[in-house]
Short mmCIF file of C-alpha atoms in Angstrom, two decimals:
data_model
loop_
_atom_site.label_atom_id
_atom_site.label_comp_id
_atom_site.label_asym_id
_atom_site.label_seq_id
_atom_site.Cartn_x
_atom_site.Cartn_y
_atom_site.Cartn_z
CA UNK G 1 -5.47 20.32 11.41
CA UNK G 2 -8.42 18.13 12.37
CA UNK G 3 -9.08 17.17 15.97
CA UNK G 4 -8.22 13.58 16.67
CA UNK G 5 -11.05 11.06 16.76
CA UNK G 6 -11.29 8.62 19.65
CA UNK G 7 -11.81 4.91 19.05
CA UNK G 8 -14.98 4.96 21.18
CA UNK G 9 -16.59 7.51 18.88
CA UNK G 10 -16.19 5.36 15.75
CA UNK G 11 -19.35 3.67 14.48
CA UNK G 12 -19.60 0.59 12.30
CA UNK G 13 -20.84 1.50 8.83
CA UNK G 14 -19.79 5.13 9.08
CA UNK G 15 -18.55 6.71 5.90
CA UNK G 16 -15.11 7.72 6.94
CA UNK G 17 -15.25 10.81 4.79
CA UNK G 18 -18.25 12.41 3.23
CA UNK G 19 -17.78 13.99 0.77
CA UNK G 20 -14.56 12.23 -0.22
CA UNK G 21 -11.56 14.55 -0.44
CA UNK G 22 -9.98 15.16 -3.82
CA UNK G 23 -6.35 15.00 -4.82
CA UNK G 24 -4.79 16.12 -8.07
CA UNK G 25 -2.07 13.94 -9.56
CA UNK G 26 0.60 16.35 -10.76
CA UNK G 27 4.05 15.91 -12.24
CA UNK G 28 5.48 17.38 -9.04
CA UNK G 29 3.70 14.82 -6.86
CA UNK G 30 4.83 11.92 -9.05
CA UNK G 31 8.41 13.21 -9.15
CA UNK G 32 8.52 13.58 -5.37
CA UNK G 33 7.11 10.11 -4.82
CA UNK G 34 9.53 8.46 -7.25
CA UNK G 35 12.49 10.25 -5.66
CA UNK G 36 11.40 9.38 -2.12
CA UNK G 37 10.97 5.68 -2.93
CA UNK G 38 13.97 5.33 -5.30
CA UNK G 39 11.63 3.81 -7.89
CA UNK G 40 13.49 3.00 -11.11
CA UNK G 41 10.65 1.14 -12.84
CA UNK G 42 11.29 1.54 -16.56
CA UNK G 43 7.61 1.75 -17.56
CA UNK G 44 7.14 4.89 -15.46
CA UNK G 45 9.16 6.79 -18.03
CA UNK G 46 6.79 5.84 -20.82
CA UNK G 47 3.35 7.41 -21.48
CA UNK G 48 0.23 5.26 -21.61
CA UNK G 49 -1.83 4.69 -24.79
CA UNK G 50 -3.50 8.10 -24.28
CA UNK G 51 -0.14 9.85 -24.03
CA UNK G 52 -0.54 10.45 -20.28
CA UNK G 53 2.27 10.11 -17.77
CA UNK G 54 1.51 7.23 -15.43
CA UNK G 55 2.26 7.12 -11.72
CA UNK G 56 3.61 4.19 -9.69
CA UNK G 57 0.68 1.93 -8.75
CA UNK G 58 1.27 2.45 -5.03
CA UNK G 59 0.88 6.19 -5.42
CA UNK G 60 -2.88 5.70 -5.19
CA UNK G 61 -2.27 4.42 -1.67
CA UNK G 62 -0.88 7.83 -0.82
CA UNK G 63 -4.26 9.31 -1.63
CA UNK G 64 -5.93 6.78 0.64
CA UNK G 65 -3.78 7.94 3.51
CA UNK G 66 -4.43 11.54 2.58
CA UNK G 67 -8.15 10.83 2.71
CA UNK G 68 -7.91 9.08 6.05
CA UNK G 69 -6.27 12.17 7.50
CA UNK G 70 -9.65 13.83 7.52
CA UNK G 71 -10.54 11.62 10.47
CA UNK G 72 -7.41 10.69 12.36
CA UNK G 73 -6.91 8.91 15.63
CA UNK G 74 -4.56 10.00 18.39
CA UNK G 75 -0.86 9.94 17.45
CA UNK G 76 0.83 6.55 17.49
CA UNK G 77 -1.61 4.62 15.28
CA UNK G 78 -0.12 2.24 12.71
CA UNK G 79 -1.20 -0.02 9.85
CA UNK G 80 -1.54 -3.69 10.76
CA UNK G 81 -2.79 -5.16 7.46
CA UNK G 82 -3.44 -3.85 3.99
CA UNK G 83 -5.15 -5.17 0.89
CA UNK G 84 -5.20 -3.34 -2.42
CA UNK G 85 -6.47 -4.03 -5.89
CA UNK G 86 -4.85 -1.80 -8.51
CA UNK G 87 -7.41 -1.54 -11.29
CA UNK G 88 -5.04 0.71 -13.22
CA UNK G 89 -2.33 3.25 -12.43
CA UNK G 90 -3.28 6.86 -11.77
CA UNK G 91 -2.20 9.37 -14.41
CA UNK G 92 -0.92 12.94 -14.23
CA UNK G 93 -3.82 15.32 -14.75
CA UNK G 94 -6.40 13.17 -13.00
CA UNK G 95 -8.23 14.21 -9.88
CA UNK G 96 -8.77 11.31 -7.49
CA UNK G 97 -11.50 10.94 -4.89
CA UNK G 98 -11.10 8.35 -2.13
CA UNK G 99 -13.97 7.26 0.05
CA UNK G 100 -13.70 4.97 3.04
CA UNK G 101 -16.15 3.11 5.22
CA UNK G 102 -15.67 1.46 8.60
CA UNK G 103 -16.55 -2.22 8.28
CA UNK G 104 -15.18 -3.72 11.50
CA UNK G 105 -14.17 -2.56 14.99
CA UNK G 106 -12.49 -4.91 17.48
CA UNK G 107 -9.97 -5.14 20.28
CA UNK G 108 -7.06 -7.57 20.58
CA UNK G 109 -4.17 -7.63 23.05
CA UNK G 110 -5.37 -4.32 24.52
CA UNK G 111 -5.15 -2.63 21.14
CA UNK G 112 -8.04 -1.09 19.23
CA UNK G 113 -8.41 -2.20 15.60
CA UNK G 114 -10.38 -0.49 12.83
CA UNK G 115 -11.04 -2.08 9.45
CA UNK G 116 -11.96 0.22 6.56
CA UNK G 117 -12.78 -0.41 2.93
CA UNK G 118 -11.53 2.23 0.52
CA UNK G 119 -12.41 3.13 -3.05
CA UNK G 120 -10.52 5.58 -5.24
CA UNK G 121 -12.23 6.98 -8.36
CA UNK G 122 -11.14 9.66 -10.79
CA UNK G 123 -13.16 12.71 -11.84
CA UNK G 124 -15.07 10.58 -14.39
CA UNK G 125 -15.88 7.88 -11.82
CA UNK G 126 -13.32 5.50 -13.33
CA UNK G 127 -12.17 3.02 -10.71
CA UNK G 128 -8.46 3.29 -9.91
CA UNK G 129 -7.90 1.42 -6.62
CA UNK G 130 -9.91 -0.42 -4.00
CA UNK G 131 -8.64 -1.59 -0.66
CA UNK G 132 -9.16 -2.90 2.84
CA UNK G 133 -7.10 -1.37 5.62
CA UNK G 134 -6.70 -2.68 9.16
CA UNK G 135 -5.40 0.04 11.41
CA UNK G 136 -4.37 -0.03 15.07
CA UNK G 137 -5.91 3.12 16.47
CA UNK G 138 -3.66 5.39 18.52
CA UNK G 139 -4.31 5.31 22.25
CA UNK G 140 -6.06 8.36 23.66
CA UNK N 1 -19.76 -20.56 -10.83
CA UNK N 2 -16.04 -19.85 -11.01
CA UNK N 3 -14.00 -22.44 -12.80
CA UNK N 4 -10.27 -22.59 -12.19
CA UNK N 5 -7.48 -25.07 -12.73
CA UNK N 6 -4.10 -25.11 -11.03
CA UNK N 7 -1.09 -25.29 -13.31
CA UNK N 8 2.53 -26.12 -12.46
CA UNK N 9 3.80 -23.84 -15.19
CA UNK N 10 2.65 -21.40 -17.84
CA UNK N 11 4.85 -20.27 -20.72
CA UNK N 12 8.17 -19.38 -19.06
CA UNK N 13 6.75 -19.25 -15.50
CA UNK N 14 6.75 -22.11 -12.99
CA UNK N 15 5.64 -22.58 -9.42
CA UNK N 16 8.72 -21.96 -7.27
CA UNK N 17 10.22 -19.31 -9.55
CA UNK N 18 11.71 -16.43 -7.59
CA UNK N 19 10.96 -12.80 -8.31
CA UNK N 20 13.79 -10.28 -8.68
CA UNK N 21 14.97 -9.34 -5.18
CA UNK N 22 15.77 -5.81 -4.10
CA UNK N 23 17.48 -4.37 -1.04
CA UNK N 24 16.92 -0.80 0.08
CA UNK N 25 18.69 1.03 2.90
CA UNK N 26 16.09 3.15 4.69
CA UNK N 27 17.34 6.18 6.56
CA UNK N 28 15.58 9.09 8.25
CA UNK N 29 16.13 11.26 5.17
CA UNK N 30 14.19 8.76 3.09
CA UNK N 31 11.41 8.60 5.69
CA UNK N 32 11.25 12.40 5.81
CA UNK N 33 11.14 12.57 2.01
CA UNK N 34 8.34 10.01 1.92
CA UNK N 35 6.42 11.99 4.56
CA UNK N 36 6.79 15.08 2.39
CA UNK N 37 5.77 13.25 -0.80
CA UNK N 38 2.81 11.45 0.75
CA UNK N 39 1.68 14.14 3.16
CA UNK N 40 1.63 11.50 5.93
CA UNK N 41 3.34 13.51 8.65
CA UNK N 42 2.38 11.30 11.58
CA UNK N 43 4.98 12.30 14.22
CA UNK N 44 5.71 8.61 14.82
CA UNK N 45 7.62 8.73 11.52
CA UNK N 46 9.35 12.09 11.63
CA UNK N 47 9.55 13.38 15.22
CA UNK N 48 12.20 11.52 17.27
CA UNK N 49 11.10 13.13 20.54
CA UNK N 50 7.50 12.08 20.06
CA UNK N 51 8.52 8.63 18.82
CA UNK N 52 10.45 8.05 22.08
CA UNK N 53 7.14 8.20 23.93
CA UNK N 54 5.54 5.45 21.81
CA UNK N 55 5.62 1.67 21.93
CA UNK N 56 8.41 1.71 19.33
CA UNK N 57 10.76 4.01 21.22
CA UNK N 58 12.04 5.71 18.06
CA UNK N 59 10.85 6.76 14.63
CA UNK N 60 9.68 4.10 12.20
CA UNK N 61 9.24 4.16 8.43
CA UNK N 62 5.77 4.39 6.92
CA UNK N 63 4.31 0.96 6.19
CA UNK N 64 3.41 2.17 2.73
CA UNK N 65 7.05 3.06 2.05
CA UNK N 66 7.90 -0.62 2.49
CA UNK N 67 4.99 -1.50 0.20
CA UNK N 68 6.43 0.87 -2.40
CA UNK N 69 9.49 -1.41 -2.49
CA UNK N 70 7.20 -4.44 -2.84
CA UNK N 71 5.45 -2.72 -5.73
CA UNK N 72 8.82 -2.10 -7.41
CA UNK N 73 9.62 -5.82 -7.30
CA UNK N 74 6.25 -6.70 -8.79
CA UNK N 75 6.53 -3.95 -11.41
CA UNK N 76 9.91 -5.25 -12.52
CA UNK N 77 8.62 -8.82 -12.66
CA UNK N 78 5.28 -8.24 -14.41
CA UNK N 79 4.44 -4.58 -14.98
CA UNK N 80 1.30 -5.08 -17.04
CA UNK N 81 -0.23 -7.68 -14.74
CA UNK N 82 0.67 -5.78 -11.60
CA UNK N 83 -0.29 -2.24 -12.58
CA UNK N 84 -3.51 -3.29 -14.35
CA UNK N 85 -5.43 -5.53 -11.98
CA UNK N 86 -2.80 -6.65 -9.48
CA UNK N 87 -3.93 -7.54 -5.98
CA UNK N 88 -1.86 -7.20 -2.82
CA UNK N 89 -2.62 -8.55 0.64
CA UNK N 90 -0.03 -8.04 3.37
CA UNK N 91 0.39 -7.96 7.12
CA UNK N 92 2.81 -5.60 8.81
CA UNK N 93 4.72 -7.78 11.26
CA UNK N 94 7.16 -5.29 12.63
CA UNK N 95 8.55 -1.82 12.14
CA UNK N 96 11.26 -0.69 9.75
CA UNK N 97 13.58 1.64 11.62
CA UNK N 98 15.80 4.25 9.99
CA UNK N 99 19.12 2.51 9.42
CA UNK N 100 17.49 -0.81 8.47
CA UNK N 101 18.16 -2.42 5.11
CA UNK N 102 14.90 -3.86 3.76
CA UNK N 103 15.17 -6.88 1.48
CA UNK N 104 12.10 -7.73 -0.58
CA UNK N 105 11.71 -11.17 -2.10
CA UNK N 106 8.96 -13.20 -3.67
CA UNK N 107 8.23 -16.61 -5.11
CA UNK N 108 5.42 -17.91 -7.30
CA UNK N 109 3.36 -20.33 -5.23
CA UNK N 110 0.33 -20.80 -7.47
CA UNK N 111 -0.46 -20.55 -11.18
CA UNK N 112 -4.12 -20.74 -11.95
CA UNK N 113 -6.16 -20.86 -15.13
CA UNK N 114 -9.39 -18.90 -14.61
CA UNK N 115 -12.17 -17.97 -17.00
CA UNK N 116 -10.64 -14.50 -17.44
CA UNK N 117 -7.06 -15.68 -17.98
CA UNK N 118 -4.02 -17.14 -16.24
CA UNK N 119 -3.02 -15.70 -12.87
CA UNK N 120 0.06 -16.18 -10.70
CA UNK N 121 0.06 -15.75 -6.94
CA UNK N 122 3.36 -14.86 -5.29
CA UNK N 123 4.39 -15.20 -1.67
CA UNK N 124 6.13 -12.02 -0.60
CA UNK N 125 8.42 -11.28 2.32
CA UNK N 126 10.28 -8.22 3.51
CA UNK N 127 13.08 -8.66 6.02
CA UNK N 128 15.36 -6.36 7.96
CA UNK N 129 18.23 -8.73 8.64
CA UNK N 130 16.64 -11.79 10.26
CA UNK N 131 13.51 -9.88 11.24
CA UNK N 132 10.38 -10.25 9.07
CA UNK N 133 8.59 -6.90 8.73
CA UNK N 134 6.01 -7.62 6.02
CA UNK N 135 4.60 -10.85 4.65
CA UNK N 136 1.77 -11.47 2.24
CA UNK N 137 0.76 -12.35 -1.27
CA UNK N 138 0.29 -10.63 -4.61
CA UNK N 139 -1.77 -11.95 -7.50
CA UNK N 140 -1.26 -10.79 -11.09
CA UNK N 141 -2.58 -11.80 -14.47
CA UNK N 142 0.16 -13.44 -16.51
CA UNK N 143 -1.70 -14.52 -19.61
#
């Protein structure tokens, strides 16, 4: 478990995680995610053109959160806004690497906000997902 | 220079068309299962005693769980355009509590011819009863 990071210690331009953590997309992970979200999307039962099992597009967001856990604020933080671009779905067998960078820090209504860009690549540097997250930092 | 042209319709799609709507009852078991699947074990989501000490007063669902429902609507509507190049921009307006039924709806508000193809932008909204919890837009290639 990492120690929590205070808002005051965050610096604009910091790489949130260096090196970016890796995450392997397995059948077990995809099954768990589909069960937890009740996702009945028909295309998820069909392999892609390379014969690979594809994951729900939002699964890549899970890896973003997993990556952000390497530098977490005090408990109680929540997401305020989220932007994603899904370049393509992740596939079983891929290893994903998500990097994040702090691009904005500000306070509003006595809450501390952190904006981070994220980029998720696979083991061959193929782009899977990019995003911009606005998070309300937990109060210390 | 980017060249684009707004269209009122494209093939079988028109501005104002509604996306398929879904309703999902979220309970603590679902939140716990999502925490297990995602690894996001923030106590705000899964520890009722901790959650009592927060602004919310009780556990809340992960924001990304609600977005998973949004993604299901978009996948059903336009899988190819959504999964391969879709863009999502949302604001979380309020929490989803265990016991809430989340309804996800969407409507095409713009169809645009760009150099790289035809794109549709959809207004999205997630409600728990009368309470809006997520609003935003998604943009997908449709042709």
